[in-house]
Short mmCIF file of C-alpha atoms and ligand atoms in Angstrom, two decimals:
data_model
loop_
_atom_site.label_atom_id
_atom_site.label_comp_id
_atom_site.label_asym_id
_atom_site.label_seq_id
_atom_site.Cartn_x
_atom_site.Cartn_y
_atom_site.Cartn_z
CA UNK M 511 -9.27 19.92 18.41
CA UNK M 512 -10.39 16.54 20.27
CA UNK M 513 -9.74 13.65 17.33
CA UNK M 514 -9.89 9.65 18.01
CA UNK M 515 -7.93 7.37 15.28
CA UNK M 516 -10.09 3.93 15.40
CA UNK M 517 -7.63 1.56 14.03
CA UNK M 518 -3.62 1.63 14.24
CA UNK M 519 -2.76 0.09 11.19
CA UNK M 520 -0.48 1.80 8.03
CA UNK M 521 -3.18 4.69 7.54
CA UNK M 522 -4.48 5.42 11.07
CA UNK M 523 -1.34 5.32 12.74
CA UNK M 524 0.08 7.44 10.72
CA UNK M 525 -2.75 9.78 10.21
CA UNK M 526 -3.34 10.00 14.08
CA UNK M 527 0.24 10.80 14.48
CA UNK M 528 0.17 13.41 12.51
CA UNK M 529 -2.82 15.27 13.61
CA UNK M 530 -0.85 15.14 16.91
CA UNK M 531 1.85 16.84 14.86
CA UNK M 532 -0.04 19.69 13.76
CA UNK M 533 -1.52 20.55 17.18
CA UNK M 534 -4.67 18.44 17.29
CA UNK M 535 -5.18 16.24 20.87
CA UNK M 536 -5.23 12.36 19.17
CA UNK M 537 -6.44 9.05 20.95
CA UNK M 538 -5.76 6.07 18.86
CA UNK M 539 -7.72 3.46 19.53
CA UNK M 540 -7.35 -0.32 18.35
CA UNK M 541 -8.78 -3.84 19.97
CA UNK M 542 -5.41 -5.63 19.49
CA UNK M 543 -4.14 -5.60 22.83
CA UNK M 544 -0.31 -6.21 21.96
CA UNK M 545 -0.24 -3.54 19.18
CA UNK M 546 -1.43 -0.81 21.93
CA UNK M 547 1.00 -2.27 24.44
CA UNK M 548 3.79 -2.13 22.08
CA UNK M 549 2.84 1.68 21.00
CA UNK M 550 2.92 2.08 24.70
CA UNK M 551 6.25 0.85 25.44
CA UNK M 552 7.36 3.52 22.61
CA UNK M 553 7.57 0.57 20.40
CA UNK M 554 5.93 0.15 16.82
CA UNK M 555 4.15 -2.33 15.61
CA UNK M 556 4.65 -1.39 11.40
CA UNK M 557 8.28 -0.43 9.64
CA UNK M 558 7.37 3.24 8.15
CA UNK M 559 10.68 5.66 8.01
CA UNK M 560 9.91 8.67 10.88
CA UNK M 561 7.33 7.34 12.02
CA UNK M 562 8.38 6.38 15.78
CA UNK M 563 10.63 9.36 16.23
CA UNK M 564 7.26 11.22 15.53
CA UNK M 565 5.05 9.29 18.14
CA UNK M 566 7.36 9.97 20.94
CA UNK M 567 7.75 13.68 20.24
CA UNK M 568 3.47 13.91 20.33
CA UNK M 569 3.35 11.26 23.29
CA UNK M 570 5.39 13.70 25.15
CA UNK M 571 4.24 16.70 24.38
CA UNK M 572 0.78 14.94 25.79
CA UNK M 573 -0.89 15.48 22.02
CA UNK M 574 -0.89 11.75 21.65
CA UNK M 575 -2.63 8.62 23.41
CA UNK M 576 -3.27 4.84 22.72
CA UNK M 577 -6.04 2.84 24.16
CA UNK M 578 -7.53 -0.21 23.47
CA UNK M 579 -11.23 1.56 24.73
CA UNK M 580 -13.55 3.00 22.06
CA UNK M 581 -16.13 4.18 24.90
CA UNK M 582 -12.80 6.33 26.29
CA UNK M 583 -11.60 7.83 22.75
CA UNK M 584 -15.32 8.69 21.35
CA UNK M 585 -16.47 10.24 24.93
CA UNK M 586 -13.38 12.84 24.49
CA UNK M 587 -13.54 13.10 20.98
CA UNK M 588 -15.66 15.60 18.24
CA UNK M 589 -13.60 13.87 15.07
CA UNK M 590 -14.07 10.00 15.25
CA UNK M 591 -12.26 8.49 12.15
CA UNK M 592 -12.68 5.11 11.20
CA UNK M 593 -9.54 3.55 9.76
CA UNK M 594 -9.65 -0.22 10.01
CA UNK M 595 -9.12 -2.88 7.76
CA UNK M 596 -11.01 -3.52 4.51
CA UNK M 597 -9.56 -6.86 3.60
CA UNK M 598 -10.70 -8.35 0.01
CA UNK M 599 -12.98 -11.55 0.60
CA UNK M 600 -12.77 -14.24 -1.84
CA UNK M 601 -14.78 -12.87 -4.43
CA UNK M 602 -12.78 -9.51 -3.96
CA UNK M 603 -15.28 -7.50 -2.59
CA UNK M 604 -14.16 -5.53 0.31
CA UNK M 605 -14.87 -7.05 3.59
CA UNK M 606 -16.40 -4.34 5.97
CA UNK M 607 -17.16 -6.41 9.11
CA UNK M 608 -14.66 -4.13 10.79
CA UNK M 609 -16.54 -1.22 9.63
CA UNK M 610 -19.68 -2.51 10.96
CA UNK M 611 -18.14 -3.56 14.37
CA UNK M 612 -16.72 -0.12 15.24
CA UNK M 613 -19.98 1.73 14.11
CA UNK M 614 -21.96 -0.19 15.95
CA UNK M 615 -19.55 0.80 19.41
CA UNK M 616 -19.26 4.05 18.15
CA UNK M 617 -22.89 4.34 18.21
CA UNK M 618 -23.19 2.57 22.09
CA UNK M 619 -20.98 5.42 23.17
CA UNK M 620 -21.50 8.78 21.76
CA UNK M 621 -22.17 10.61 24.58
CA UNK M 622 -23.07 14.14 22.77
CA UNK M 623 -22.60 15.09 18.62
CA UNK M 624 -20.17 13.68 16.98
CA UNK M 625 -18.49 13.87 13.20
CA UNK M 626 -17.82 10.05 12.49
CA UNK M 627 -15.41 9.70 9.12
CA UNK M 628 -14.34 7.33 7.13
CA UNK M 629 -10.36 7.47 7.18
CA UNK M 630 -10.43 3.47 5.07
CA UNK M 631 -11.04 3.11 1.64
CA UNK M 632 -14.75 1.80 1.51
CA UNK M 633 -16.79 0.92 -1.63
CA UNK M 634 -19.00 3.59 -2.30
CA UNK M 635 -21.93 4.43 -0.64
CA UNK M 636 -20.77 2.59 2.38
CA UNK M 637 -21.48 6.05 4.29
CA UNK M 638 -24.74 5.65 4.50
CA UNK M 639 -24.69 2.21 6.28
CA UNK M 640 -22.42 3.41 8.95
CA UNK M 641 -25.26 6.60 9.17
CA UNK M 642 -28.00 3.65 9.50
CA UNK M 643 -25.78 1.14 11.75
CA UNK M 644 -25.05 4.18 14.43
CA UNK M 645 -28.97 5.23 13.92
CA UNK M 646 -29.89 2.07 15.22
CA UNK M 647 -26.83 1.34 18.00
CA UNK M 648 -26.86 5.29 19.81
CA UNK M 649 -30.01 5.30 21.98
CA UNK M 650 -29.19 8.41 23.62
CA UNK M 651 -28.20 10.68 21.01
CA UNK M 652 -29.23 11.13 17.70
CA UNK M 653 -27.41 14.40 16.29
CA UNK M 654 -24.49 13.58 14.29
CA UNK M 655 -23.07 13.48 11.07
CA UNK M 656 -20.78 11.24 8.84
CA UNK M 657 -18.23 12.27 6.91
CA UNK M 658 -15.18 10.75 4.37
CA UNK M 659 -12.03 11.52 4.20
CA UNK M 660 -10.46 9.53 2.44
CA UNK M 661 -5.70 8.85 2.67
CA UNK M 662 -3.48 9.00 -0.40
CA UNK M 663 -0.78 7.69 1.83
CA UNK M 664 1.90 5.75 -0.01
CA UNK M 665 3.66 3.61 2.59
CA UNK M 666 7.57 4.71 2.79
CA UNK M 667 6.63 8.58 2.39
CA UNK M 668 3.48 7.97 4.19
CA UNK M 669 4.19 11.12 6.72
CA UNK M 670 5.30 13.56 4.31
CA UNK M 671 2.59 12.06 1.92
CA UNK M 672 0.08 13.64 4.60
CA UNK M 673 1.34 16.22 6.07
CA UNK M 674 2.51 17.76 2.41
CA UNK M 675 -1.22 16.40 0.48
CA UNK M 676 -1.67 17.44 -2.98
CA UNK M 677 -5.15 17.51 -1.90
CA UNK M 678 -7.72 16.96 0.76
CA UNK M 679 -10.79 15.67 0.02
CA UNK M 680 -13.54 15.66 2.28
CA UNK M 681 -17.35 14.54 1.68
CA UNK M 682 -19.86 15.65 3.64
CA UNK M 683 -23.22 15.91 4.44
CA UNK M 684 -24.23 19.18 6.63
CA UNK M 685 -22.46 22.73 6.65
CA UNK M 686 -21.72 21.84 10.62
CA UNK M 687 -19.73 18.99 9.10
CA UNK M 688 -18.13 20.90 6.68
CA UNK M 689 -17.19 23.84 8.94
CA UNK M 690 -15.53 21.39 12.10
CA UNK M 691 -13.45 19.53 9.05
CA UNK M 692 -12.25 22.53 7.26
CA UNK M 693 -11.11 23.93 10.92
CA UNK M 694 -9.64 20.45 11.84
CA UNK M 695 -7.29 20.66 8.22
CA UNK M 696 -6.65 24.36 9.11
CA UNK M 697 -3.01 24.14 9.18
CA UNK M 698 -2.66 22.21 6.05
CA UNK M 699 -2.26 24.63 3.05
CA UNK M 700 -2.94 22.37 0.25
CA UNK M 701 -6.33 22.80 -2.04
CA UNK M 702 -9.41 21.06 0.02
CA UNK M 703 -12.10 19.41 -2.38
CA UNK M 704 -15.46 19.45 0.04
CA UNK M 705 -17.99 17.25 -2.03
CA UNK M 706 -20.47 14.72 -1.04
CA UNK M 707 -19.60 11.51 0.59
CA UNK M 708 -20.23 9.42 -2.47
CA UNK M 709 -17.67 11.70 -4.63
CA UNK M 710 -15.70 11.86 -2.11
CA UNK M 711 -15.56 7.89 -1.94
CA UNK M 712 -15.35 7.78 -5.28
CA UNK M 713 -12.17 10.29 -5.92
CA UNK M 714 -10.33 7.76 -3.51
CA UNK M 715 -11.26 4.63 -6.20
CA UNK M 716 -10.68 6.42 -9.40
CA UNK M 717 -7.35 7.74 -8.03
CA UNK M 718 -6.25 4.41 -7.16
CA UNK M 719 -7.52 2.56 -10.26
CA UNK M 720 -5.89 5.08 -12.33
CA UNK M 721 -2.26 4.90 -11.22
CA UNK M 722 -2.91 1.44 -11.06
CA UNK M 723 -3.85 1.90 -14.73
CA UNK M 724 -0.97 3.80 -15.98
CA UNK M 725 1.48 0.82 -14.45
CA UNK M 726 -0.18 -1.78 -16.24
CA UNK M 727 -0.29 0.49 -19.07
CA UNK M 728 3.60 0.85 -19.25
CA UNK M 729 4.25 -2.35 -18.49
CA UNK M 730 2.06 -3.93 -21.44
CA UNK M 731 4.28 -0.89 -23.53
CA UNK M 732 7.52 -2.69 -21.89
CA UNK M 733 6.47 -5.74 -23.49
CA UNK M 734 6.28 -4.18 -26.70
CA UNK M 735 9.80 -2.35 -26.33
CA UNK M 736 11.26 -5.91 -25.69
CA UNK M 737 9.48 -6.91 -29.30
CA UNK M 738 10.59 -4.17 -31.49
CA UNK M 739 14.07 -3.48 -29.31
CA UNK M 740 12.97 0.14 -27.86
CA UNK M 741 13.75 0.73 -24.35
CA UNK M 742 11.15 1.21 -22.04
CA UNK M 743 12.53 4.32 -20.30
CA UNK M 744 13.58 6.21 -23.08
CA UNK M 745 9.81 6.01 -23.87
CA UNK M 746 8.25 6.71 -20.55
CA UNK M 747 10.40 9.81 -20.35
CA UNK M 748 9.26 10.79 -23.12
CA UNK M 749 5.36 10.57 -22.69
CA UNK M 750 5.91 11.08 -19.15
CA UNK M 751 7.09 14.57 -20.24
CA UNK M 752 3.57 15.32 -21.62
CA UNK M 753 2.30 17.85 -18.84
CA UNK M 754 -1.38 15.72 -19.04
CA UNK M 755 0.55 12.77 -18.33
CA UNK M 756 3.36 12.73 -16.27
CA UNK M 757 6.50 10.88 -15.68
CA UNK M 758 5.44 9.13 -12.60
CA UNK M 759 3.84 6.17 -12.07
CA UNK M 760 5.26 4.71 -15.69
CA UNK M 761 8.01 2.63 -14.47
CA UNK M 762 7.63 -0.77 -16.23
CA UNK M 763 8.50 -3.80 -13.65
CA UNK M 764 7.37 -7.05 -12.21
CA UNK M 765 4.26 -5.32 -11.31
CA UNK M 766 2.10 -3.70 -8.60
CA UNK M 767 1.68 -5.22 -4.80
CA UNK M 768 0.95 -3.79 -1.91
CA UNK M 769 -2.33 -3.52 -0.08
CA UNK M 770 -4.02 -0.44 -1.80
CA UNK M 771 -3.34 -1.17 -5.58
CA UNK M 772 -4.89 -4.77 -5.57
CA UNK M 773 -7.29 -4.82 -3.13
CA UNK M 774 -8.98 -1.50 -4.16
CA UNK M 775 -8.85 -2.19 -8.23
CA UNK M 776 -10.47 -5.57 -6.76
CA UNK M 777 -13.03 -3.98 -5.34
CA UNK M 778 -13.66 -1.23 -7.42
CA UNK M 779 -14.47 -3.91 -10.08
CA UNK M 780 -16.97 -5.85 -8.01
CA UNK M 781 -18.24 -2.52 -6.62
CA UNK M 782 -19.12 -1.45 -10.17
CA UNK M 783 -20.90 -4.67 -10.91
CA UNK M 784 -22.88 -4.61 -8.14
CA UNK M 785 -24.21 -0.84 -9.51
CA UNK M 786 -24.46 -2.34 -12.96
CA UNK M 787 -21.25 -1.30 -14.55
CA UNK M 788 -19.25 -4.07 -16.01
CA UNK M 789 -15.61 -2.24 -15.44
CA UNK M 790 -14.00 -4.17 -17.93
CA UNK M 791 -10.71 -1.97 -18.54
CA UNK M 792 -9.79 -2.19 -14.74
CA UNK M 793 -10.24 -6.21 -15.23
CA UNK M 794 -7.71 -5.51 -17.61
CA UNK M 795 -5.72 -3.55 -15.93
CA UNK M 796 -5.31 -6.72 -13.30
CA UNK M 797 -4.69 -9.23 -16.23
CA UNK M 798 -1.49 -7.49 -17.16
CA UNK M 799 -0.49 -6.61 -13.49
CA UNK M 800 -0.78 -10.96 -13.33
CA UNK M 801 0.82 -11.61 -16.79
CA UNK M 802 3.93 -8.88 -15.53
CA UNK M 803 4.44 -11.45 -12.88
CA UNK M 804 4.41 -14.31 -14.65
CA UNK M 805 6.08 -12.98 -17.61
CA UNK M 806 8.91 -13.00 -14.68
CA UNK M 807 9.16 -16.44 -14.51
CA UNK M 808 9.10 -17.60 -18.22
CA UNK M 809 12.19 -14.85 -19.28
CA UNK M 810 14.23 -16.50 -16.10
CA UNK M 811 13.30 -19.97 -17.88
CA UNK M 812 14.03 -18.20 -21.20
CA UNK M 813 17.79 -17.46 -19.10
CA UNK M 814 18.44 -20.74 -17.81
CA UNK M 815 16.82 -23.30 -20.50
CA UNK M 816 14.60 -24.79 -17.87
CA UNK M 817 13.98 -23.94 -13.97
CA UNK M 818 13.55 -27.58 -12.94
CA UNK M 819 16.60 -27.68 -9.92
CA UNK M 820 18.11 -24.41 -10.66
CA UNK M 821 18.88 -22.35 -7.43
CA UNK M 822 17.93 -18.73 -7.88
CA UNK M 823 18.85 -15.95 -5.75
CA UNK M 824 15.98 -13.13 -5.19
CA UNK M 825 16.82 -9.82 -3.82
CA UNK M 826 13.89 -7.68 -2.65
CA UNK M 827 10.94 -9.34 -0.95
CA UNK M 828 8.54 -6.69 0.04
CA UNK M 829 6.52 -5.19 -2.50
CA UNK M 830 8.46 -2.08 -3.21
CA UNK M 831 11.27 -0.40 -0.89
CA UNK M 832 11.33 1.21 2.00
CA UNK M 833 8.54 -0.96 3.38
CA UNK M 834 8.50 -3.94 5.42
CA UNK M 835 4.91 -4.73 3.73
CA UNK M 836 4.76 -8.42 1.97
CA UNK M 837 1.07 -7.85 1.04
CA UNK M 838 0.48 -8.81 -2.16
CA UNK M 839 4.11 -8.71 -3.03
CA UNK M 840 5.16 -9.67 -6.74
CA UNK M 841 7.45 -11.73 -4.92
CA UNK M 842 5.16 -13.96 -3.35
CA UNK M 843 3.59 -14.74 -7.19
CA UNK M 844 6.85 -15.42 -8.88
CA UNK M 845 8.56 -17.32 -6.18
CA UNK M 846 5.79 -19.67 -5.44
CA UNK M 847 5.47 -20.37 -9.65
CA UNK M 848 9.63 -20.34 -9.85
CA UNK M 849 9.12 -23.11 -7.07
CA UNK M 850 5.88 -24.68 -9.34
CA UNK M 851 8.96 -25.42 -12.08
CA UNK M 852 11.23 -26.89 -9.54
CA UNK M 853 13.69 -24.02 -9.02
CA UNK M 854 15.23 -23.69 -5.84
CA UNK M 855 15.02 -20.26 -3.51
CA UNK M 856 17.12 -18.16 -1.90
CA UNK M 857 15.89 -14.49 -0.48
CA UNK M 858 17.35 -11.78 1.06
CA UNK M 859 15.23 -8.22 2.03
CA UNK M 860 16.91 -5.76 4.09
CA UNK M 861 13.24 -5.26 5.76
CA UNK M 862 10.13 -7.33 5.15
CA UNK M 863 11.86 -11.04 6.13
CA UNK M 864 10.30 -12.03 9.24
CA UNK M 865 7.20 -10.96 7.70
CA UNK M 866 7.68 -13.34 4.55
CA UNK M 867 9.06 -15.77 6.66
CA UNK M 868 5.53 -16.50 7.70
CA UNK M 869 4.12 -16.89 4.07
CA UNK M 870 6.82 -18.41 2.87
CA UNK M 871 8.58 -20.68 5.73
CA UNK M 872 10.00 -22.98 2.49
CA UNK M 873 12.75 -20.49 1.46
CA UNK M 874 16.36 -20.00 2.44
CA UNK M 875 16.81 -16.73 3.44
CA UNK M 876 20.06 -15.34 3.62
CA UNK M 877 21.90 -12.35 5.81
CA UNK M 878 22.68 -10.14 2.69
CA UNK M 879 22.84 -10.07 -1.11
CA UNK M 880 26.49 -11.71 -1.48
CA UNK M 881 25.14 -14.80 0.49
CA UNK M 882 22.09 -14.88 -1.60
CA UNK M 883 24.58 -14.86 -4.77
CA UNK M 884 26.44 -17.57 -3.53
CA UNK M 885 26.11 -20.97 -5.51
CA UNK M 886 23.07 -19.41 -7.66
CA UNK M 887 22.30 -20.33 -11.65
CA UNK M 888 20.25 -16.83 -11.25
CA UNK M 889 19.67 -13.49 -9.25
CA UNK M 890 16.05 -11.91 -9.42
CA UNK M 891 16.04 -8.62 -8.33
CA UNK M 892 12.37 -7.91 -7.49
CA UNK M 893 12.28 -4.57 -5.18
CA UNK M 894 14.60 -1.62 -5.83
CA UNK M 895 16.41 -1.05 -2.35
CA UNK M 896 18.81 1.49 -2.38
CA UNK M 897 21.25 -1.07 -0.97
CA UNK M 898 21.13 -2.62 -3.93
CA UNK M 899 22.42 -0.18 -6.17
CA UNK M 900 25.79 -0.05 -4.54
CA UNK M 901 26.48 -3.71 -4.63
CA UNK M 902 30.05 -4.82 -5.96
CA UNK M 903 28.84 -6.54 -8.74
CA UNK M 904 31.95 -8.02 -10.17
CA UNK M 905 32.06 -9.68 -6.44
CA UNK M 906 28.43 -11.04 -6.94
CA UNK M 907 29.51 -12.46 -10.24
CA UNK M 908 31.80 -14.24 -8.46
CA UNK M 909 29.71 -16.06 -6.19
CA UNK M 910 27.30 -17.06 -8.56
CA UNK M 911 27.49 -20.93 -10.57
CA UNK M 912 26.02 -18.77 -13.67
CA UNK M 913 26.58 -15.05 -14.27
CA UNK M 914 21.90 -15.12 -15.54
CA UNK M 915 21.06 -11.52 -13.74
CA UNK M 916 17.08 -10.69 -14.32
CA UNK M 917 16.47 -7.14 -13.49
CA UNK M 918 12.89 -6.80 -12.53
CA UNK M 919 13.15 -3.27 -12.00
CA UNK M 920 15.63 -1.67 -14.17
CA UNK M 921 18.05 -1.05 -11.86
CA UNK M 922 21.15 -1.73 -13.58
CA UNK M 923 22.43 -0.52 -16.51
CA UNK M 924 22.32 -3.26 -19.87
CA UNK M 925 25.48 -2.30 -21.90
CA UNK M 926 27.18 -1.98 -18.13
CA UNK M 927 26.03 -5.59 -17.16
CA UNK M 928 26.72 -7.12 -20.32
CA UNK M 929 30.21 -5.50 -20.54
CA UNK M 930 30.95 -7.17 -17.01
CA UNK M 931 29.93 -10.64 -18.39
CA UNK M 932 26.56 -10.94 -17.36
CA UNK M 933 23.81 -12.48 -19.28
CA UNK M 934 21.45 -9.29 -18.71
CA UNK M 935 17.83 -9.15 -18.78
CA UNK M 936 15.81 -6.19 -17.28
CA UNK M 937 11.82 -5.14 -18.27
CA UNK M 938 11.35 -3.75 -21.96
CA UNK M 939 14.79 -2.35 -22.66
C1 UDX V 1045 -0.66 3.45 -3.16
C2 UDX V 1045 -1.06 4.83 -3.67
O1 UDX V 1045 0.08 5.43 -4.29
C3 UDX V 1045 -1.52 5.70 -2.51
O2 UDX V 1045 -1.93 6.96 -2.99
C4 UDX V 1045 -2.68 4.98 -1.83
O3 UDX V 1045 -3.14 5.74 -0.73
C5 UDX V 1045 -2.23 3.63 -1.34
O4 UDX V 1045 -1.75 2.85 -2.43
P1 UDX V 1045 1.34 2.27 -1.98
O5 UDX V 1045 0.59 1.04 -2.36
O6 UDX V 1045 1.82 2.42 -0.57
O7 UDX V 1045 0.43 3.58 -2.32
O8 UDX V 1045 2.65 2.35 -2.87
P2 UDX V 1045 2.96 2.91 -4.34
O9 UDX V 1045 4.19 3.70 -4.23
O10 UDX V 1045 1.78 3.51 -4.94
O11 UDX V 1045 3.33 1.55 -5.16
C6 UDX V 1045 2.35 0.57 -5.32
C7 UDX V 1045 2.94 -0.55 -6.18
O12 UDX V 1045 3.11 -0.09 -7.52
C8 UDX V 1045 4.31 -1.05 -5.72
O13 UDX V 1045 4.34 -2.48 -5.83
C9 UDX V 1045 5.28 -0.44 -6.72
O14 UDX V 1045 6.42 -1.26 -6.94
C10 UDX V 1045 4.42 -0.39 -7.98
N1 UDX V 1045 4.82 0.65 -8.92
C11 UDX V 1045 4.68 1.96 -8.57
C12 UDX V 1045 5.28 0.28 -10.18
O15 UDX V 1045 5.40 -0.91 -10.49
N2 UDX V 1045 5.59 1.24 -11.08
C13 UDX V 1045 5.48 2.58 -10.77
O16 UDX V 1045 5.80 3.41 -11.61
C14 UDX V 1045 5.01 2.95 -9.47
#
């Protein structure tokens, strides 16, 4: 079936892609010229594992397209998903110019019926202003229907993530709608959940403001562990083993990044205000994720008796592995407040540096983990890269001026760390 990917970002790249993969003919579409040129030249404009081995298998097998022309992708299209950005504004609430801008040329070019659906995470109830906004662009045709359809990618495992779904969900508003999707999703055997748009808008919210929930949850726990000397993940696996519960999604940490968790729960808040719900738990749920962050800071301080000209070595920029993604990073937080206090940085990623590099220009960054370690009074392990699990660790002690190690994701062992003469600190053990 004839589907066109409006936007070439983390979800629709990925999503188009994959449509491609399971037989479906794809146009991606997006309006920034150099993204579409590099996507031509085979190149790819976003770090996500698979994913350009995948394009060039679908580009060649002629499944796959990229054009910067909406007129060309709707006119050969029956599917048109919409999967451009939905940046926070200041106040938090989701910015849908984007959204607006593409229904409005969707509507100037349908040519015959068309299913329009909304691939980005919107605030509820935003399907009815792309309905109006394509009413009142489309002179020539007036038959179609919108639809949502809303990702659970998670970006690292974003292709298995959709071609393996635990669920799709898809909101609709006419049987003809409902029959075309259910054919499009075919060949993916996982449960499908057809609702109406506002559920279906709605599932994607809850679901993200709950596993935001149950990290802040565990991480207010971890706080507790550290004040009654429990560990953390003795307690998470057991509650996690709870079938209603679940082990994942309770690792305690520095805290929850990334461009889903915060903008969404953002949004979601301000959403629910603006329907007349004060959503005070997910407020919450953002006053811990803050605290986690800053909590950071003051147990390095705790470490080195004050921060004021102490040079600490960070390993892990990105906001959690296997991502080159610096959106909303804890990093970002506690680096800029270590650098409030006077503390010097130095920063190594194996990924996401020439992305922080342009937020944060006023760091050293270094070419691996035993540079970072050299001359430091700390290391702050922020993001759990495999790489750094096999470091030689009595060779990082080495380098360092102090042996202070904070582990802001439990990736080392404490009795292990202390035994190699490390002054040890991880999150709520
Ligand atoms: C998330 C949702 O998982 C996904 O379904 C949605 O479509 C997009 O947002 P993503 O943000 O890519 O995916 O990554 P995820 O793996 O969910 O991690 C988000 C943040 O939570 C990361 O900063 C991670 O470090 C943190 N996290 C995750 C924890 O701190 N503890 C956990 O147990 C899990």
């Amino acid at each position: 079936m004839k589907v066109c990917m409006i936007g070439t970002g983390y979800v629709g790249l990925v999503s188009g892609t994959c449509f491609a993969e399971i037989g479906h003919d794809v146009i991606c579409v997006d309006n920034d010229e150099k993204k579409i040129e590099i996507l031509n030249k085979g190149g790819l404009p976003i770090y996500e594992p698979g994913l350009e081995e995948l394009i060039a298998k679908n580009v060649k097998a002629g499944r796959l397209r990229f054009t910067t022309s909406i007129r060309e992708g709707v006119e050969n299209s029956l599917f048109l998903f919409i999967a451009v950005g939905t940046p926070p504004k200041e106040d938090g609430e989701p910015d849908l110019s984007q959204i607006e801008q593409v229904a409005e040329e969707i509507g100037d070019a349908m040519n015959e019926y068309k299913i329009i659906i909304e691939k980005s995470t919107v605030p509820v109830q935003t399907g009815k202003w792309v309905r109006t906004v394509i009413e009142r662009f489309s002179r020539k045709i007036k038959d179609f229907d919108v639809a949502s359809n809303p990702e659970f990618l998670r970006e690292g495992s974003a292709i298995s993530d959709f071609l393996n779904p635990d669920r799709v969900v898809l909101g609709v508003e006419s049987e003809r709608a409902k029959d075309k999707l259910l054919e499009l999703y075919k060949p993916m055997d996982a449960p499908k959940i057809v609702t109406d748009i506002s559920s279906a808008e709605l599932i994607k919210h809850a679901s993200n403001a709950l596993l935001s929930t149950k990290i802040s949850f565990i991480n207010a726990i971890s706080v507790i562990c550290e004040k009654s000397g429990a560990d953390v993940l003795q307690v998470a696996e057991g509650v996690g083993l709870d079938k209603r519960i679940g082990r994942e999604f309770l690792n305690a940490g520095v805290g929850f990044g990334g461009f889903c968790f915060p903008k969404d729960l953002s949004a979601f808040i301000s959403i629910a205000a603006k329907l007349g719900y004060d959503f005070r738990l997910l407020r919450e749920v953002e006053n811990i994720n803050n605290e986690q962050m800053l909590y950071a800071v003051k147990k390095l301080e705790g470490m080195l008796w004050n921060l004021r000209d102490k040079k600490i070595g960070v390993l892990g920029l990105a906001f959690k592995p296997n991502t080159d993604d610096m959106r909303f990073a804890p990093s970002i937080t506690i680096i800029r407040e270590l650098q409030r206090q006077g503390a010097r940085i130095k920063a190594f990623d194996p990924v996401s540096m020439d992305r922080a590099k342009q937020i944060m220009p006023d760091i050293e960054y270094c070419e691996d983990a035993y540079a970072t370690a050299k001359g430091v009074d700390a290391i702050a392990l922020l993001t759990e890269w495999d790489v750094f699990k096999e470091l030689d660790l009595e060779k990082i002690k080495g380098l360092m001026r102090q042996p202070v190690f904070f582990d802001g994701r439990n990736v080392f062992e404490p009795g292990k760390m202390a035994a190699m003469g490390f002054i040890y600190k991880g999150i709520g053990r």
